JSON list of C-alpha atoms in Angstrom, two decimals:
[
{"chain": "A", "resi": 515, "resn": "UNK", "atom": "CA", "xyz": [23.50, 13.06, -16.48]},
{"chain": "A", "resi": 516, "resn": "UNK", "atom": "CA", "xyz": [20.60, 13.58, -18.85]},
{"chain": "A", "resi": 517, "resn": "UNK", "atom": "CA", "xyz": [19.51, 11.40, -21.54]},
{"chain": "A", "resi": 518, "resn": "UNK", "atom": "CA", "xyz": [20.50, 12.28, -24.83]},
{"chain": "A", "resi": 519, "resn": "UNK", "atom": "CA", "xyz": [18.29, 12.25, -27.86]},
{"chain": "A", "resi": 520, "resn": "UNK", "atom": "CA", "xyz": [20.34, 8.92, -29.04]},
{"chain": "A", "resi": 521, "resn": "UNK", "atom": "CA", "xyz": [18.86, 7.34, -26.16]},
{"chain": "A", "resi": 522, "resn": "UNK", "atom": "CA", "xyz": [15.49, 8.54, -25.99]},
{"chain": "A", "resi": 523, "resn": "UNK", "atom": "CA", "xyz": [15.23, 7.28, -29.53]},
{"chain": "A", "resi": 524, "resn": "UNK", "atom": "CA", "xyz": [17.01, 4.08, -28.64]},
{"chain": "A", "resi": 525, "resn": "UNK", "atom": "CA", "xyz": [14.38, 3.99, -25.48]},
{"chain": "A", "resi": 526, "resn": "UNK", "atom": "CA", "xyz": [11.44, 4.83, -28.11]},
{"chain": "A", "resi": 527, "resn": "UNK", "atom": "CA", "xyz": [12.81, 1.80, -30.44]},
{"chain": "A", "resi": 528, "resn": "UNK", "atom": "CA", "xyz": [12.46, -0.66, -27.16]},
{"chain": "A", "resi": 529, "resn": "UNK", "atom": "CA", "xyz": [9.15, 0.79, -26.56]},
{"chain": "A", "resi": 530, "resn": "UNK", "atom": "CA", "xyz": [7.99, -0.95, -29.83]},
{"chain": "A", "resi": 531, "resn": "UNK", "atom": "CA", "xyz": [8.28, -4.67, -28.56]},
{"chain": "A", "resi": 532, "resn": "UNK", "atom": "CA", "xyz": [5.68, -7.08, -27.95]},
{"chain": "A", "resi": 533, "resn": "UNK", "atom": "CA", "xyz": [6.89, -8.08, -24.34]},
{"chain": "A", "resi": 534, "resn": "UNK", "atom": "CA", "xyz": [3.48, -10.37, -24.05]},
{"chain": "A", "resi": 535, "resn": "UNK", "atom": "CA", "xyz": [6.03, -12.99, -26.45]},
{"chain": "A", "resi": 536, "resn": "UNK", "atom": "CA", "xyz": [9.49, -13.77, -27.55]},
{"chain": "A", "resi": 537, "resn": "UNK", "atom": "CA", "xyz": [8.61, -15.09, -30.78]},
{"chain": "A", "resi": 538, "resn": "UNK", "atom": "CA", "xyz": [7.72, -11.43, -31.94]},
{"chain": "A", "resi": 539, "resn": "UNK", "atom": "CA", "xyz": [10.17, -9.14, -33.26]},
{"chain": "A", "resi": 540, "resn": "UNK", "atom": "CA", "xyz": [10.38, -6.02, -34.72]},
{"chain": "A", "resi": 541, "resn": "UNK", "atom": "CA", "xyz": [12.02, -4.64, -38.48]},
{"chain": "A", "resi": 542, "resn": "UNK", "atom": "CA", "xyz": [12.97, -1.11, -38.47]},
{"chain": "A", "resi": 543, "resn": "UNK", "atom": "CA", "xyz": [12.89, -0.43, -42.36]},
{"chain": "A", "resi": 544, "resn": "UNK", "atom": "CA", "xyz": [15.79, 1.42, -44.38]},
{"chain": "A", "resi": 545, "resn": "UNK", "atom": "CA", "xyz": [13.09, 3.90, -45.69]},
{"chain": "A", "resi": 546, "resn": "UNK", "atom": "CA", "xyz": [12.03, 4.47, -42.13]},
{"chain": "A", "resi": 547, "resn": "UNK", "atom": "CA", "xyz": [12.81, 7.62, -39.80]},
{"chain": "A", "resi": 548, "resn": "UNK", "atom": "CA", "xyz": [16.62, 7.56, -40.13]},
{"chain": "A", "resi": 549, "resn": "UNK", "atom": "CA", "xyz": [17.00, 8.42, -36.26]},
{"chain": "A", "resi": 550, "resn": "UNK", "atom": "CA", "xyz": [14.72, 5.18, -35.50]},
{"chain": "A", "resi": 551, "resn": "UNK", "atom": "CA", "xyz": [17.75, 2.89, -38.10]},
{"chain": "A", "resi": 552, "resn": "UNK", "atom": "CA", "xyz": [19.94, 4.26, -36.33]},
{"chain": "A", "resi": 553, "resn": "UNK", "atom": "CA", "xyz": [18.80, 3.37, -32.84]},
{"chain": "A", "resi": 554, "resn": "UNK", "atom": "CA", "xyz": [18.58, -0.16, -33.88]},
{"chain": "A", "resi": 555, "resn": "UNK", "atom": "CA", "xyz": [21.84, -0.37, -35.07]},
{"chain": "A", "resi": 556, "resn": "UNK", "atom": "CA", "xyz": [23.17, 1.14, -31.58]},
{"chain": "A", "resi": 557, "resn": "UNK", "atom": "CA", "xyz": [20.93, -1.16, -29.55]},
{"chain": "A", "resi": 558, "resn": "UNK", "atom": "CA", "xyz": [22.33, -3.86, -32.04]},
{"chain": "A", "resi": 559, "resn": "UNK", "atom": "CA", "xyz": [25.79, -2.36, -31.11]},
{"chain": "A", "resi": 560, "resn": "UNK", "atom": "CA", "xyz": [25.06, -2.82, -27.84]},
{"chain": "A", "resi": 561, "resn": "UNK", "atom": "CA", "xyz": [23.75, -6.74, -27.87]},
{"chain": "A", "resi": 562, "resn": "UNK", "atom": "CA", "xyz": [20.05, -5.36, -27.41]},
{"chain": "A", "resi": 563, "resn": "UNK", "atom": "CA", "xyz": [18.72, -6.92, -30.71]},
{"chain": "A", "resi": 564, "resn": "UNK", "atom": "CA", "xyz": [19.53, -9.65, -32.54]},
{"chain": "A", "resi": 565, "resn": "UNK", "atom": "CA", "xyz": [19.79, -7.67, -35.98]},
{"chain": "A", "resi": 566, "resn": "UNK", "atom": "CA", "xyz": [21.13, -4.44, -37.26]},
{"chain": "A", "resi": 567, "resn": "UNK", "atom": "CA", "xyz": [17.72, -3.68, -38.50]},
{"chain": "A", "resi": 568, "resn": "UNK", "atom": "CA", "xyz": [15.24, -4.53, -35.28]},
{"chain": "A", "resi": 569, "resn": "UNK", "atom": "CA", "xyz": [15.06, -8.37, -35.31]},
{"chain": "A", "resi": 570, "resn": "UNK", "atom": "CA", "xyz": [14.40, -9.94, -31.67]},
{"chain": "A", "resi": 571, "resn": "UNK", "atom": "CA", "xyz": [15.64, -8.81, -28.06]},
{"chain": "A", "resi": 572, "resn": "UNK", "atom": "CA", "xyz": [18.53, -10.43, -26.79]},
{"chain": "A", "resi": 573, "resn": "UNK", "atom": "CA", "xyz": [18.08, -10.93, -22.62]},
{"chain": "A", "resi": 574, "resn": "UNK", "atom": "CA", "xyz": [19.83, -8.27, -21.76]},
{"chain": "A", "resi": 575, "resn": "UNK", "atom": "CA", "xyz": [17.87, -6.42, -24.33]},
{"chain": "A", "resi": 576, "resn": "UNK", "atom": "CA", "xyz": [14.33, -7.80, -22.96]},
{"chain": "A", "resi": 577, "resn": "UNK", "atom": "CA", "xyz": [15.41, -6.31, -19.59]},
{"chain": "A", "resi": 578, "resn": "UNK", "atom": "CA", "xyz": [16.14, -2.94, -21.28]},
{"chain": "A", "resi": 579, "resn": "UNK", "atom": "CA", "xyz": [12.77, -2.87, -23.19]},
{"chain": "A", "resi": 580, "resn": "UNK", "atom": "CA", "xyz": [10.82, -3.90, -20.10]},
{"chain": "A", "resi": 581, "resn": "UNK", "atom": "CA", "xyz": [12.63, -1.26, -18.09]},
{"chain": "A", "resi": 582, "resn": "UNK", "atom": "CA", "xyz": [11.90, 1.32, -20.48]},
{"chain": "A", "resi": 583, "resn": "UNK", "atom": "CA", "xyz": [7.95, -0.01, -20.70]},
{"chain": "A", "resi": 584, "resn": "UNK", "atom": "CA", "xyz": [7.50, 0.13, -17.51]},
{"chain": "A", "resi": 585, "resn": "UNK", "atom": "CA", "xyz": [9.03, 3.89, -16.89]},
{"chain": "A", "resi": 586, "resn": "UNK", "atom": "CA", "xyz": [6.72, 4.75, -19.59]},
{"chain": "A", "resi": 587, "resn": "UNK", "atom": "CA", "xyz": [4.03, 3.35, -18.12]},
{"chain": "A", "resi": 588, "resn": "UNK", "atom": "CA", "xyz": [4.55, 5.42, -14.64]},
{"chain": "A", "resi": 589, "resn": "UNK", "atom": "CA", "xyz": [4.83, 8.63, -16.63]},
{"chain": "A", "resi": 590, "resn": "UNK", "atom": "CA", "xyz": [1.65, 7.91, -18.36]},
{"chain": "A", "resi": 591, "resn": "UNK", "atom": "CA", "xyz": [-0.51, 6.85, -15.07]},
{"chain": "A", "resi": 592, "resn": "UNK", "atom": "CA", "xyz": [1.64, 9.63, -12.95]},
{"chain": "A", "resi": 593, "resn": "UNK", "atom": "CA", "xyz": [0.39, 12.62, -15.49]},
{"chain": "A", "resi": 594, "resn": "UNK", "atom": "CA", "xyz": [-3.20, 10.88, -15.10]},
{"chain": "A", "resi": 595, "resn": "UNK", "atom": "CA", "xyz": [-3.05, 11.01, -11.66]},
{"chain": "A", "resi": 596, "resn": "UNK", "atom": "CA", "xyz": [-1.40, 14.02, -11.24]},
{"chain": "A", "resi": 597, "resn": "UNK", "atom": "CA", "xyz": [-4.53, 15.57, -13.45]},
{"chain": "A", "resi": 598, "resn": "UNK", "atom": "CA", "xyz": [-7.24, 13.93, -11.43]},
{"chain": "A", "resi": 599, "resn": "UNK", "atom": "CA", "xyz": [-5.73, 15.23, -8.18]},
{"chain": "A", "resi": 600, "resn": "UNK", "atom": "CA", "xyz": [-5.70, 18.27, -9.15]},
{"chain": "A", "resi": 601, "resn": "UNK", "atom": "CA", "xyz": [-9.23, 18.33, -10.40]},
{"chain": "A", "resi": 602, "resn": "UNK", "atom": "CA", "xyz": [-10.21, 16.47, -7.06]},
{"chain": "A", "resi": 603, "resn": "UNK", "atom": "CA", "xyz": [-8.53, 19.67, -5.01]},
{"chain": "A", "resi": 604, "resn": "UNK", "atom": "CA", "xyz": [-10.08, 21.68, -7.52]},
{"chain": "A", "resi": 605, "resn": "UNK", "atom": "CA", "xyz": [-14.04, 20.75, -6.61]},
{"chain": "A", "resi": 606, "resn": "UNK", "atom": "CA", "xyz": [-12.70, 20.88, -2.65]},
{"chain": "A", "resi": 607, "resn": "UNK", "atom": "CA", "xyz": [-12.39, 24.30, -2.33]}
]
């Protein structure tokens, strides 16, 4: 199974959440990218967020946008470190 563009965008939407609080939502505008108001109202669908339009993360929804933090997070430091090894092996021969 591979993630669909629905997802990533619904992934991207969770990615935009203030995990440091739960007083902090978020409020994906009407006039905004209509693949991002549409992800909200899916992870609404799906008890992620409070509101059709953003609003705050539910639990399960916290656990889902930590999830998908954290993944990002890996990708980022993995392509970091996957450069700086490469440089390292680079200067060893």
């Amino acid at each position: 199974m591979r993630y669909s563009q629905e997802i990533l965008e619904e992934l991207n939407v969770l990615c935009l959440f203030n995990l440091s609080t739960t007083q902090e939502g978020i409020k994906v505008h009407s006039s905004a990218d209509p693949a991002k108001v549409e992800a909200a109202q899916r992870l609404f669908e799906r008890g992620l967020v409070t509101q059709a339009d953003g609003g705050y993360l539910t639990g399960l929804g916290r656990d889902a946008a930590m999830q998908a933090q954290d993944l990002l997070t890996i990708f980022k430091t993995a392509s970091t470190f996957s450069k700086d090894s490469a440089a390292s092996a680079d200067s060893n021969t």
